[in-house]
Coordinates of C-alpha atoms in Angstrom, one line a residue:
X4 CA 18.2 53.9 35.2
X5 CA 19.1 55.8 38.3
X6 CA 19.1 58.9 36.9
X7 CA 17.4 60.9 34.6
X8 CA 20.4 63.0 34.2
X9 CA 22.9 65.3 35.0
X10 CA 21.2 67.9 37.0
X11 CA 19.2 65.4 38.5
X12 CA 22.1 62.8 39.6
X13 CA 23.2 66.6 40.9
X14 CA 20.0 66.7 42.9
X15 CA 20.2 63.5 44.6
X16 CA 24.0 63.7 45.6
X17 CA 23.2 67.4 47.1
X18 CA 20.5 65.5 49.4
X19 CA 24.2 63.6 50.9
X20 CA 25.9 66.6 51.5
X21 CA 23.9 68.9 53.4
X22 CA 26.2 69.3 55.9
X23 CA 28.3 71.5 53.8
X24 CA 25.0 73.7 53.3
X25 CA 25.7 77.5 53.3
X26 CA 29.2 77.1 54.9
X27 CA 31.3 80.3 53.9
X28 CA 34.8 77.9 53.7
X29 CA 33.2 75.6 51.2
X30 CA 33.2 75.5 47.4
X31 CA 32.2 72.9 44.6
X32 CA 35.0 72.0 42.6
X33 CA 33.6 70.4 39.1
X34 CA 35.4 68.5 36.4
X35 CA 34.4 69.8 33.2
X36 CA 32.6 69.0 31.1
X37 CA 30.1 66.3 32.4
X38 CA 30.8 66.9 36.2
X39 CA 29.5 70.9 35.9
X40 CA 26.1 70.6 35.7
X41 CA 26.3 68.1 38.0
X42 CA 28.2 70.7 40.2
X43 CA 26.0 73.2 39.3
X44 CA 22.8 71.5 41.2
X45 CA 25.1 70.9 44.0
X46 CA 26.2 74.1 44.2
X47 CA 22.8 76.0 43.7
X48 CA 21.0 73.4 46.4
X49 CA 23.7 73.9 49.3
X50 CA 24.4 77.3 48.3
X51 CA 28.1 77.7 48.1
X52 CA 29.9 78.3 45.4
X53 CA 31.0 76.7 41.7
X54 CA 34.0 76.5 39.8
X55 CA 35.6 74.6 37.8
X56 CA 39.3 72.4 38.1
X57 CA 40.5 71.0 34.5
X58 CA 41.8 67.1 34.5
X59 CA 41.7 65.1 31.3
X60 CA 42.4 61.1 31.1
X61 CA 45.0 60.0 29.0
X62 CA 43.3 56.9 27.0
X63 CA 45.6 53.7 25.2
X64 CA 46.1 53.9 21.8
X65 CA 43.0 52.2 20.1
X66 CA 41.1 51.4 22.8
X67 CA 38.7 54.7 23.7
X68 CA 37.8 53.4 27.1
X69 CA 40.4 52.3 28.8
X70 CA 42.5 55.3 30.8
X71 CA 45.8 54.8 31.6
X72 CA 46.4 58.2 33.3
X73 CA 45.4 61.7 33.6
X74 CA 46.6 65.1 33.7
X75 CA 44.8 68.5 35.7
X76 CA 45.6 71.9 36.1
X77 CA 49.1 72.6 37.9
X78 CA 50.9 70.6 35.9
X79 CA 49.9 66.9 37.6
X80 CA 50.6 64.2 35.8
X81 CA 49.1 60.9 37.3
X82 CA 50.2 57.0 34.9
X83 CA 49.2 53.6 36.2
X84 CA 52.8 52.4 34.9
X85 CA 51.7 49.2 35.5
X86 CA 49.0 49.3 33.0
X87 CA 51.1 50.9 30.2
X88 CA 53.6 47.9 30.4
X89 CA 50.9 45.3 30.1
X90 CA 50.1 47.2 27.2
X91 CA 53.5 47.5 26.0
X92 CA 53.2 50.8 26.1
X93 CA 56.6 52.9 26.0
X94 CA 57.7 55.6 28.1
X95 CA 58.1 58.1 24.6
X96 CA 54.8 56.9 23.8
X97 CA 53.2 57.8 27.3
X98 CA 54.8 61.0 27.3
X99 CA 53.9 61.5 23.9
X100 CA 50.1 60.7 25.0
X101 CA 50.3 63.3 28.7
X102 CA 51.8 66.0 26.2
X103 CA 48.8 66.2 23.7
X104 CA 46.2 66.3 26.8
X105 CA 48.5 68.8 28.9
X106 CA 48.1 71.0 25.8
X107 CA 44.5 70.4 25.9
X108 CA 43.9 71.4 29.5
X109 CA 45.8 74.5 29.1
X110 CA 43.3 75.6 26.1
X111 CA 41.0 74.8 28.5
X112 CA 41.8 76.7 31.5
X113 CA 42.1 80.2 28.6
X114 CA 38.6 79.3 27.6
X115 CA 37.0 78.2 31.4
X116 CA 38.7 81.0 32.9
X117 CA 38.4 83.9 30.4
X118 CA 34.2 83.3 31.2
X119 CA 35.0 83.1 34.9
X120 CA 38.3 83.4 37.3
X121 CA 40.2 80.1 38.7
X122 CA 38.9 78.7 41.4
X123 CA 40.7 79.9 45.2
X124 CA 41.6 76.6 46.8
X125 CA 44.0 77.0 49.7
X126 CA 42.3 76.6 53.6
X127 CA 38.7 76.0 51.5
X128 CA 37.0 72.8 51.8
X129 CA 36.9 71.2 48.1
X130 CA 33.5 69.3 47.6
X131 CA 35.5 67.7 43.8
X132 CA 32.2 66.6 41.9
X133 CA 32.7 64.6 38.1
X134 CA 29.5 62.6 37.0
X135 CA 31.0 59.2 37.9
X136 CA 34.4 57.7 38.1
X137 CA 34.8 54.1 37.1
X138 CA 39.1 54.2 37.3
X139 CA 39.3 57.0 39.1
X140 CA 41.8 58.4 37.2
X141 CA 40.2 62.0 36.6
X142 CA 40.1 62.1 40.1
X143 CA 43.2 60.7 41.2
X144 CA 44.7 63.9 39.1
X145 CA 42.2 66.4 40.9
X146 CA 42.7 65.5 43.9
X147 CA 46.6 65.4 43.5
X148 CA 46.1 68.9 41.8
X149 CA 44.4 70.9 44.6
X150 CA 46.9 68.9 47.3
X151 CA 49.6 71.2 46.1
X152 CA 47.8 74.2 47.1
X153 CA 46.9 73.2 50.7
X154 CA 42.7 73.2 50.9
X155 CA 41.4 72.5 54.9
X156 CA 39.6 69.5 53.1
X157 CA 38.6 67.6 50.2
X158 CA 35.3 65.6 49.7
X159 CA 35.2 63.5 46.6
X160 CA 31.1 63.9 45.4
X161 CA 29.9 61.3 42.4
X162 CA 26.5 60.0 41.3
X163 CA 28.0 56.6 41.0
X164 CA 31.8 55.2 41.3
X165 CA 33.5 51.1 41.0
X166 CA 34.8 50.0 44.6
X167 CA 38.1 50.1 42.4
X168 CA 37.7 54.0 42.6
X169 CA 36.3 54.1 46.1
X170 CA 39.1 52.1 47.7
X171 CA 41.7 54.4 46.0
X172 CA 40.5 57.7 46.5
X173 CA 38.8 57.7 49.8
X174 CA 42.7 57.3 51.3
X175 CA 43.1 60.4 50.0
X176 CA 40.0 62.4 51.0
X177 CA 37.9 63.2 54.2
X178 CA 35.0 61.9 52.6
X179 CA 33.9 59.9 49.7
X180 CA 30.1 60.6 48.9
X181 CA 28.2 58.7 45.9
X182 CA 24.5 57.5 45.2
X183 CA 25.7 53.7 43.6
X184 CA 28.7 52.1 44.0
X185 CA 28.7 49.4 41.7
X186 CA 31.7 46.2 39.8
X187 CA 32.3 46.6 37.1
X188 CA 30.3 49.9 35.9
X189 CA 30.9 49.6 32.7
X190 CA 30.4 52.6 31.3
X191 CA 28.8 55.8 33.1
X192 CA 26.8 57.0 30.4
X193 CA 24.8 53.5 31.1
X194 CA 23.7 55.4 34.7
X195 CA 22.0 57.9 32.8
X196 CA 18.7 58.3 31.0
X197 CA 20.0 61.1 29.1
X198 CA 23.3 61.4 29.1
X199 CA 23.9 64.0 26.0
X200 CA 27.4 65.4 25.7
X201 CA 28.1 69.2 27.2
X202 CA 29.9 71.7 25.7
X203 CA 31.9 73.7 26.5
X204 CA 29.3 76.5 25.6
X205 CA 27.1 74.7 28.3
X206 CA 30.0 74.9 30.6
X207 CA 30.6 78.7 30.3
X208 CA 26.7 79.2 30.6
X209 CA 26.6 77.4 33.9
X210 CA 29.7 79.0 34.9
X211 CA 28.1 82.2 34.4
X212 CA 24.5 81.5 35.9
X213 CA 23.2 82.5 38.9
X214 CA 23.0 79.8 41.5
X215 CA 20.0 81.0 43.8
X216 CA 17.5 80.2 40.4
X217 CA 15.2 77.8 40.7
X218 CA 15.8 75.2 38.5
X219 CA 18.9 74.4 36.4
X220 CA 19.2 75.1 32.7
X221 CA 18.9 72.6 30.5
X222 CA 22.2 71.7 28.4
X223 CA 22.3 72.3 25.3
X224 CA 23.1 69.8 22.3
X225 CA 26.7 70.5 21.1

């Protein structure tokens, strides 16, 4: 598999960004949880800084891996209507659906930033990292999330993403930088040796580590 795992899928999408190295206007953007350590190589390797931005997917009813939306910080709220009505899916079921994981990111944000402040977006370039994106919704929310708050640029990183995801979102970005870019992917976690859930311990940890160490930490089994 292309990569061992996180930190290392980290490592090789740092080695197609180092022209964002050291830049004082520039700061890594991760989506919790699997993106951070992920984020946190990227980070530590160009040397600019981490923080985290909170989007969840909304999933169907029954069926795990199929996203019909997401939601992120800021209120955003991105549906692929079209997708719900082949579903059958209702608008009060929908809504229903973005309410629960609204209320979710919002937990989120008091845990991710009571360990560490919200991220400072406006005139900074936004290098938004997640460990893959096969729909792109996640993304499609981040990106629409940090839009509202005017950043000088925003440079969507991934270890691997579908051509689905890469035709979507690189419209709405300066760059689009990945490793693999692969129909269909399947399933990210199949990119990945080791691809052991992170907590949101692990995320705190890395939120709280210092990014000149030498090598990552290893995450921790929830």
């Amino acid at each position: 598999m292309p990569f061992r795992d996180r930190a290392d899928a980290g490592r090789q999408l740092a080695a197609r960004l180092t022209a964002y190295a050291g830049r004082e206007d520039v700061t890594v953007l991760a989506l919790p949880r699997g993106g951070v350590p992920v984020g946190f190589e990227i980070a530590r390797l160009l040397r600019v800084p981490l923080d985290v931005l909170i989007a969840r997917r909304i999933v169907a009813p029954g069926h795990e891996r199929m996203t019909i939306g997401a939601v992120a910080s800021g209120g955003v709220r991105v549906v692929d209507e079209e997708l719900c009505r082949a579903l059958g899916l209702s608008d009060r079921t929908v809504q229903w659906l973005a309410d629960v994981e609204a209320r979710e990111v919002e937990r989120l944000e008091r845990v991710y930033y009571g360990c560490h402040r919200a991220p400072e977006i406006r005139d900074r370039t936004l290098l938004l990292v997640d460990d893959g994106t096969a729909t792109g919704a996640s993304m499609r929310a981040a990106v629409t999330a940090v839009e509202q708050d005017r950043p000088a640029g925003i440079v969507i990183a991934v270890p691997v993403a579908s051509y689905a995801a890469y035709a979507e979102l690189s419209r709405r970005a300066r760059e689009f930088v990945y490793c693999y870019i692969r129909d269909p992917i399947y399933s990210i976690g199949l990119w990945y040796e080791d691809y052991t859930p992170v907590s949101e311990q692990d995320v705190c940890r890395l939120l709280r580590a210092p990014l000149d160490r030498s090598a990552s930490p290893t995450p921790e089994v929830p």
